[in-house]
Amino acid sequence: MPTPVEGGRAAAPAAAPTAVKDWAIRHFGTNDKPALQLGILAVLAVLALALGVLAVRFRRAGAAGVLLFGAVGAGAAVSRPDSVGPADALPSVVGAVAGAALLYVLAGRLTAARRSSASVAQEAADGPSASREWDRRGFVLVAASAAAASAGLGAVGRSLNASHGKEAVASRENLVLPRPGSPARPVPRRAAPRVPGLSSFVTPHDDFYRVDTALVVPRIDATEWRLRIHGKGVRRPATYSFDDLLRRELVERDITLTCVSNEVGGPYVGNARWTGVRLAQLLAECGVRAPSEGGPADQLVARSVDGMTLGTPVEDVMDGRDAMLALGMNGEPLPFEHGFPVRMVVPGLYGFVSACKWIEDIELTTFDAYDPYWVERGWARTAPIKTQSRIDTPKPFARPAAGTVMIAGVAWAQHRGIDKVEVRIDDGPWEEARLAAEDTRDTWRQWSIPWQATRGGHTLTVRATDRTGTVQTGERARTIPDGASGWHSVVVTVD
């Protein structure tokens, strides 16, 4: 049968406090969704046990508890950003009513059986009483029937979901991306030095970070997908199909993305080759003008199929950078986990204000008129990526042998570019590292420096300077509201 939290379960990630989300990402990384699912199951098990014990003593109170739990699930369902109305609460309401009725009946059967058992001594001479056997049989029969019905309905639900998922999978498997009209230039041969332990210059799909609020990854049939562009200053609103985008000139660009939840030295940064259509061109065709050209809208609100909203400065999207609606990643259609069929990519901005996955709606508005999801929770309205660097090798607490040790890593300052990387050993002077060749200013840049390591414990620290001359600050800041800052350090012991 439907559970009282059927609708509320998907709302759990969105409803969690910001501090809880940060803690989950920090400790579980891209495994935060399985951790959340296990947490939900654990909470449900404890609540079910408590309500069962309560119902044995107070049948009505136990049933009322199930109804209350269902009401919470219904409220969560209709409060989700993608809720279409009261109908979203129906699974929770039906599940709660059915669950309350079942618990009431089973508690009654169990109580009656216990009372019959209490009189067994008086009836020993006559054998088991018919009423006691009926109560026990009734309890088992009702429980087994409920379990079978629940399993059957669950199987039907999974079958319906699987059917829709198969269509989405087929639409991706059958997709052949056209050759881009504006291809990316080849990655310079010296952009990726061969240093053991250094991150791959191009991040494979499976290794690319994923941080979002989708408990279940949306699987969208590309043949049914639509994108609507409308709002303030949109003189010619339009709706596009996936085929409409495929018929346009595709551009291909190497762009490094960074999550605002990335701690100093963290893993939530990745570089990929993206294929898509120019977002600024689509907006211009709809009559949108940048604020600097007199346009009335300064915020682009992107909406995902799961209700997520992200707000992006219109000026940044239309200033000439390679902002795009991406259809492909590393030469293939987007993986479902990374936004298939279409996602936004805007170089130079943290993902929470630019990288809407599973996008289906673009509304032009103002920052004063609307606060997107993350802004409502205390994050910044605008968030250019900060100049950062990271040591990939040696790893923290490594024990390299004395002698020449290669220190290497990556640095990024998207849409500005990296000009210099420096490394410091303990409290010594800063020494300039060797920079690998630059692909574009929108990609990270790899670096390395040989170190004559001496025995004992040492602290290795790195900092970068971007093309504007700004040196990465050593002042530590949290990820909220606009990204972490500080120097990345690694402690090693040289044997």
PDB file of C-alpha atoms in Angstrom, residues 100-228:
ATOM      1  CA  ALA A 100      -4.233   3.444  10.644  1.00  0.00           C
ATOM      2  CA  ALA A 101      -7.101   1.066   9.891  1.00  0.00           C
ATOM      3  CA  LEU A 102      -4.767  -1.903   9.576  1.00  0.00           C
ATOM      4  CA  LEU A 103      -2.967  -1.082  12.821  1.00  0.00           C
ATOM      5  CA  TYR A 104      -6.296  -0.691  14.626  1.00  0.00           C
ATOM      6  CA  VAL A 105      -7.526  -4.080  13.400  1.00  0.00           C
ATOM      7  CA  LEU A 106      -4.263  -5.922  14.073  1.00  0.00           C
ATOM      8  CA  ALA A 107      -3.935  -4.424  17.552  1.00  0.00           C
ATOM      9  CA  GLY A 108      -7.482  -5.589  18.302  1.00  0.00           C
ATOM     10  CA  ARG A 109      -6.742  -9.122  17.117  1.00  0.00           C
ATOM     11  CA  LEU A 110      -3.508  -9.251  19.111  1.00  0.00           C
ATOM     12  CA  THR A 111      -5.181  -7.944  22.256  1.00  0.00           C
ATOM     13  CA  ALA A 112      -7.989 -10.485  21.953  1.00  0.00           C
ATOM     14  CA  ALA A 113      -5.493 -13.303  21.469  1.00  0.00           C
ATOM     15  CA  ARG A 114      -3.566 -12.247  24.570  1.00  0.00           C
ATOM     16  CA  ARG A 115      -6.759 -12.201  26.624  1.00  0.00           C
ATOM     17  CA  SER A 116      -7.651 -15.681  25.418  1.00  0.00           C
ATOM     18  CA  SER A 117      -4.200 -16.945  26.356  1.00  0.00           C
ATOM     19  CA  ALA A 118      -4.679 -15.654  29.880  1.00  0.00           C
ATOM     20  CA  SER A 119      -7.550 -18.126  30.370  1.00  0.00           C
ATOM     21  CA  VAL A 120      -5.628 -21.142  29.093  1.00  0.00           C
ATOM     22  CA  ALA A 121      -5.211 -22.628  32.569  1.00  0.00           C
ATOM     23  CA  GLN A 122      -8.953 -22.754  33.090  1.00  0.00           C
ATOM     24  CA  GLU A 123      -9.503 -24.392  29.716  1.00  0.00           C
ATOM     25  CA  ALA A 124      -6.630 -26.885  29.860  1.00  0.00           C
ATOM     26  CA  ALA A 125      -8.996 -29.808  30.423  1.00  0.00           C
ATOM     27  CA  ASP A 126     -11.113 -28.913  27.416  1.00  0.00           C
ATOM     28  CA  GLY A 127      -8.205 -28.150  24.997  1.00  0.00           C
ATOM     29  CA  PRO A 128      -7.592 -24.923  23.101  1.00  0.00           C
ATOM     30  CA  SER A 129     -10.603 -22.673  22.850  1.00  0.00           C
ATOM     31  CA  ALA A 130     -12.095 -21.952  19.454  1.00  0.00           C
ATOM     32  CA  SER A 131     -12.196 -18.217  20.127  1.00  0.00           C
ATOM     33  CA  ARG A 132      -8.509 -18.102  20.984  1.00  0.00           C
ATOM     34  CA  GLU A 133      -7.593 -20.031  17.829  1.00  0.00           C
ATOM     35  CA  TRP A 134      -9.865 -17.735  15.779  1.00  0.00           C
ATOM     36  CA  ASP A 135      -8.183 -14.634  17.221  1.00  0.00           C
ATOM     37  CA  ARG A 136      -4.752 -15.952  16.402  1.00  0.00           C
ATOM     38  CA  ARG A 137      -5.779 -17.108  12.954  1.00  0.00           C
ATOM     39  CA  GLY A 138      -7.497 -13.789  12.372  1.00  0.00           C
ATOM     40  CA  PHE A 139      -4.391 -11.837  13.357  1.00  0.00           C
ATOM     41  CA  VAL A 140      -2.145 -13.884  11.082  1.00  0.00           C
ATOM     42  CA  LEU A 141      -4.669 -13.763   8.215  1.00  0.00           C
ATOM     43  CA  VAL A 142      -5.101  -9.989   8.370  1.00  0.00           C
ATOM     44  CA  ALA A 143      -1.352  -9.386   8.693  1.00  0.00           C
ATOM     45  CA  ALA A 144      -0.518 -11.729   5.801  1.00  0.00           C
ATOM     46  CA  SER A 145      -3.225 -10.213   3.589  1.00  0.00           C
ATOM     47  CA  ALA A 146      -1.971  -6.694   4.292  1.00  0.00           C
ATOM     48  CA  ALA A 147       1.604  -7.717   3.536  1.00  0.00           C
ATOM     49  CA  ALA A 148       0.564  -9.340   0.273  1.00  0.00           C
ATOM     50  CA  ALA A 149      -1.502  -6.321  -0.778  1.00  0.00           C
ATOM     51  CA  SER A 150       1.339  -3.954   0.093  1.00  0.00           C
ATOM     52  CA  ALA A 151       3.834  -6.036  -1.875  1.00  0.00           C
ATOM     53  CA  GLY A 152       1.459  -6.204  -4.851  1.00  0.00           C
ATOM     54  CA  LEU A 153       0.810  -2.471  -4.945  1.00  0.00           C
ATOM     55  CA  GLY A 154       4.519  -1.827  -4.529  1.00  0.00           C
ATOM     56  CA  ALA A 155       5.280  -4.084  -7.475  1.00  0.00           C
ATOM     57  CA  VAL A 156       2.714  -2.250  -9.612  1.00  0.00           C
ATOM     58  CA  GLY A 157       4.244   1.108  -8.682  1.00  0.00           C
ATOM     59  CA  ARG A 158       7.746  -0.080  -9.467  1.00  0.00           C
ATOM     60  CA  SER A 159       6.555  -1.488 -12.760  1.00  0.00           C
ATOM     61  CA  LEU A 160       5.019   1.830 -13.783  1.00  0.00           C
ATOM     62  CA  ASN A 161       8.173   3.704 -12.802  1.00  0.00           C
ATOM     63  CA  ALA A 162      10.348   1.186 -14.640  1.00  0.00           C
ATOM     64  CA  SER A 163       8.231   1.542 -17.777  1.00  0.00           C
ATOM     65  CA  HIS A 164       8.729   5.287 -17.817  1.00  0.00           C
ATOM     66  CA  GLY A 165      12.415   4.849 -17.003  1.00  0.00           C
ATOM     67  CA  LYS A 166      12.880   2.486 -19.952  1.00  0.00           C
ATOM     68  CA  GLU A 167      11.553   5.133 -22.334  1.00  0.00           C
ATOM     69  CA  ALA A 168      13.971   7.676 -20.914  1.00  0.00           C
ATOM     70  CA  VAL A 169      16.898   5.253 -21.170  1.00  0.00           C
ATOM     71  CA  ALA A 170      15.954   4.420 -24.763  1.00  0.00           C
ATOM     72  CA  SER A 171      15.796   8.116 -25.691  1.00  0.00           C
ATOM     73  CA  ARG A 172      19.358   8.545 -24.418  1.00  0.00           C
ATOM     74  CA  GLU A 173      20.734   5.343 -25.946  1.00  0.00           C
ATOM     75  CA  ASN A 174      19.277   6.225 -29.351  1.00  0.00           C
ATOM     76  CA  LEU A 175      20.683   9.750 -29.294  1.00  0.00           C
ATOM     77  CA  VAL A 176      23.595  10.607 -31.554  1.00  0.00           C
ATOM     78  CA  LEU A 177      24.852  14.130 -30.940  1.00  0.00           C
ATOM     79  CA  PRO A 178      25.495  16.082 -34.161  1.00  0.00           C
ATOM     80  CA  ARG A 179      29.017  17.238 -34.851  1.00  0.00           C
ATOM     81  CA  PRO A 180      29.460  20.633 -33.149  1.00  0.00           C
ATOM     82  CA  GLY A 181      29.546  23.607 -35.471  1.00  0.00           C
ATOM     83  CA  SER A 182      31.988  25.279 -33.099  1.00  0.00           C
ATOM     84  CA  PRO A 183      34.241  22.494 -31.770  1.00  0.00           C
ATOM     85  CA  ALA A 184      36.590  22.877 -28.817  1.00  0.00           C
ATOM     86  CA  ARG A 185      40.220  23.160 -29.715  1.00  0.00           C
ATOM     87  CA  PRO A 186      42.421  20.153 -28.895  1.00  0.00           C
ATOM     88  CA  VAL A 187      43.697  20.080 -25.323  1.00  0.00           C
ATOM     89  CA  PRO A 188      47.355  21.215 -25.391  1.00  0.00           C
ATOM     90  CA  ARG A 189      49.721  18.271 -25.103  1.00  0.00           C
ATOM     91  CA  ARG A 190      51.460  19.790 -22.092  1.00  0.00           C
ATOM     92  CA  ALA A 191      48.241  20.645 -20.244  1.00  0.00           C
ATOM     93  CA  ALA A 192      48.271  17.295 -18.436  1.00  0.00           C
ATOM     94  CA  PRO A 193      51.704  16.419 -16.974  1.00  0.00           C
ATOM     95  CA  ARG A 194      52.224  12.771 -16.110  1.00  0.00           C
ATOM     96  CA  VAL A 195      52.626  12.940 -12.363  1.00  0.00           C
ATOM     97  CA  PRO A 196      51.421   9.937 -10.322  1.00  0.00           C
ATOM     98  CA  GLY A 197      48.559  10.948  -8.055  1.00  0.00           C
ATOM     99  CA  LEU A 198      47.625  14.066 -10.061  1.00  0.00           C
ATOM    100  CA  SER A 199      43.968  14.439 -11.050  1.00  0.00           C
ATOM    101  CA  SER A 200      43.079  13.608 -14.640  1.00  0.00           C
ATOM    102  CA  PHE A 201      42.851  16.790 -16.691  1.00  0.00           C
ATOM    103  CA  VAL A 202      39.448  15.686 -18.051  1.00  0.00           C
ATOM    104  CA  THR A 203      37.255  14.238 -15.333  1.00  0.00           C
ATOM    105  CA  PRO A 204      35.463  10.999 -16.368  1.00  0.00           C
ATOM    106  CA  HIS A 205      31.669  10.813 -15.920  1.00  0.00           C
ATOM    107  CA  ASP A 206      31.890   8.363 -13.048  1.00  0.00           C
ATOM    108  CA  ASP A 207      34.396  10.514 -11.149  1.00  0.00           C
ATOM    109  CA  PHE A 208      32.664  13.845 -11.696  1.00  0.00           C
ATOM    110  CA  TYR A 209      31.182  15.178  -8.480  1.00  0.00           C
ATOM    111  CA  ARG A 210      27.426  15.236  -7.968  1.00  0.00           C
ATOM    112  CA  VAL A 211      25.839  17.477  -5.345  1.00  0.00           C
ATOM    113  CA  ASP A 212      22.078  18.123  -5.616  1.00  0.00           C
ATOM    114  CA  THR A 213      18.841  17.619  -3.703  1.00  0.00           C
ATOM    115  CA  ALA A 214      17.401  14.872  -5.913  1.00  0.00           C
ATOM    116  CA  LEU A 215      16.891  11.783  -3.737  1.00  0.00           C
ATOM    117  CA  VAL A 216      15.932   9.869  -6.877  1.00  0.00           C
ATOM    118  CA  VAL A 217      17.685  10.854 -10.123  1.00  0.00           C
ATOM    119  CA  PRO A 218      15.053  12.085 -12.612  1.00  0.00           C
ATOM    120  CA  ARG A 219      14.820   9.996 -15.779  1.00  0.00           C
ATOM    121  CA  ILE A 220      13.307  12.136 -18.505  1.00  0.00           C
ATOM    122  CA  ASP A 221      12.320  11.003 -21.969  1.00  0.00           C
ATOM    123  CA  ALA A 222      14.099  13.417 -24.324  1.00  0.00           C
ATOM    124  CA  THR A 223      11.307  13.079 -26.889  1.00  0.00           C
ATOM    125  CA  GLU A 224       8.844  14.535 -24.382  1.00  0.00           C
ATOM    126  CA  TRP A 225      11.138  17.174 -22.868  1.00  0.00           C
ATOM    127  CA  ARG A 226      10.259  20.851 -23.306  1.00  0.00           C
ATOM    128  CA  LEU A 227      11.908  24.104 -22.223  1.00  0.00           C
ATOM    129  CA  ARG A 228       9.884  27.272 -21.724  1.00  0.00           C
TER     130      ARG A 228
END
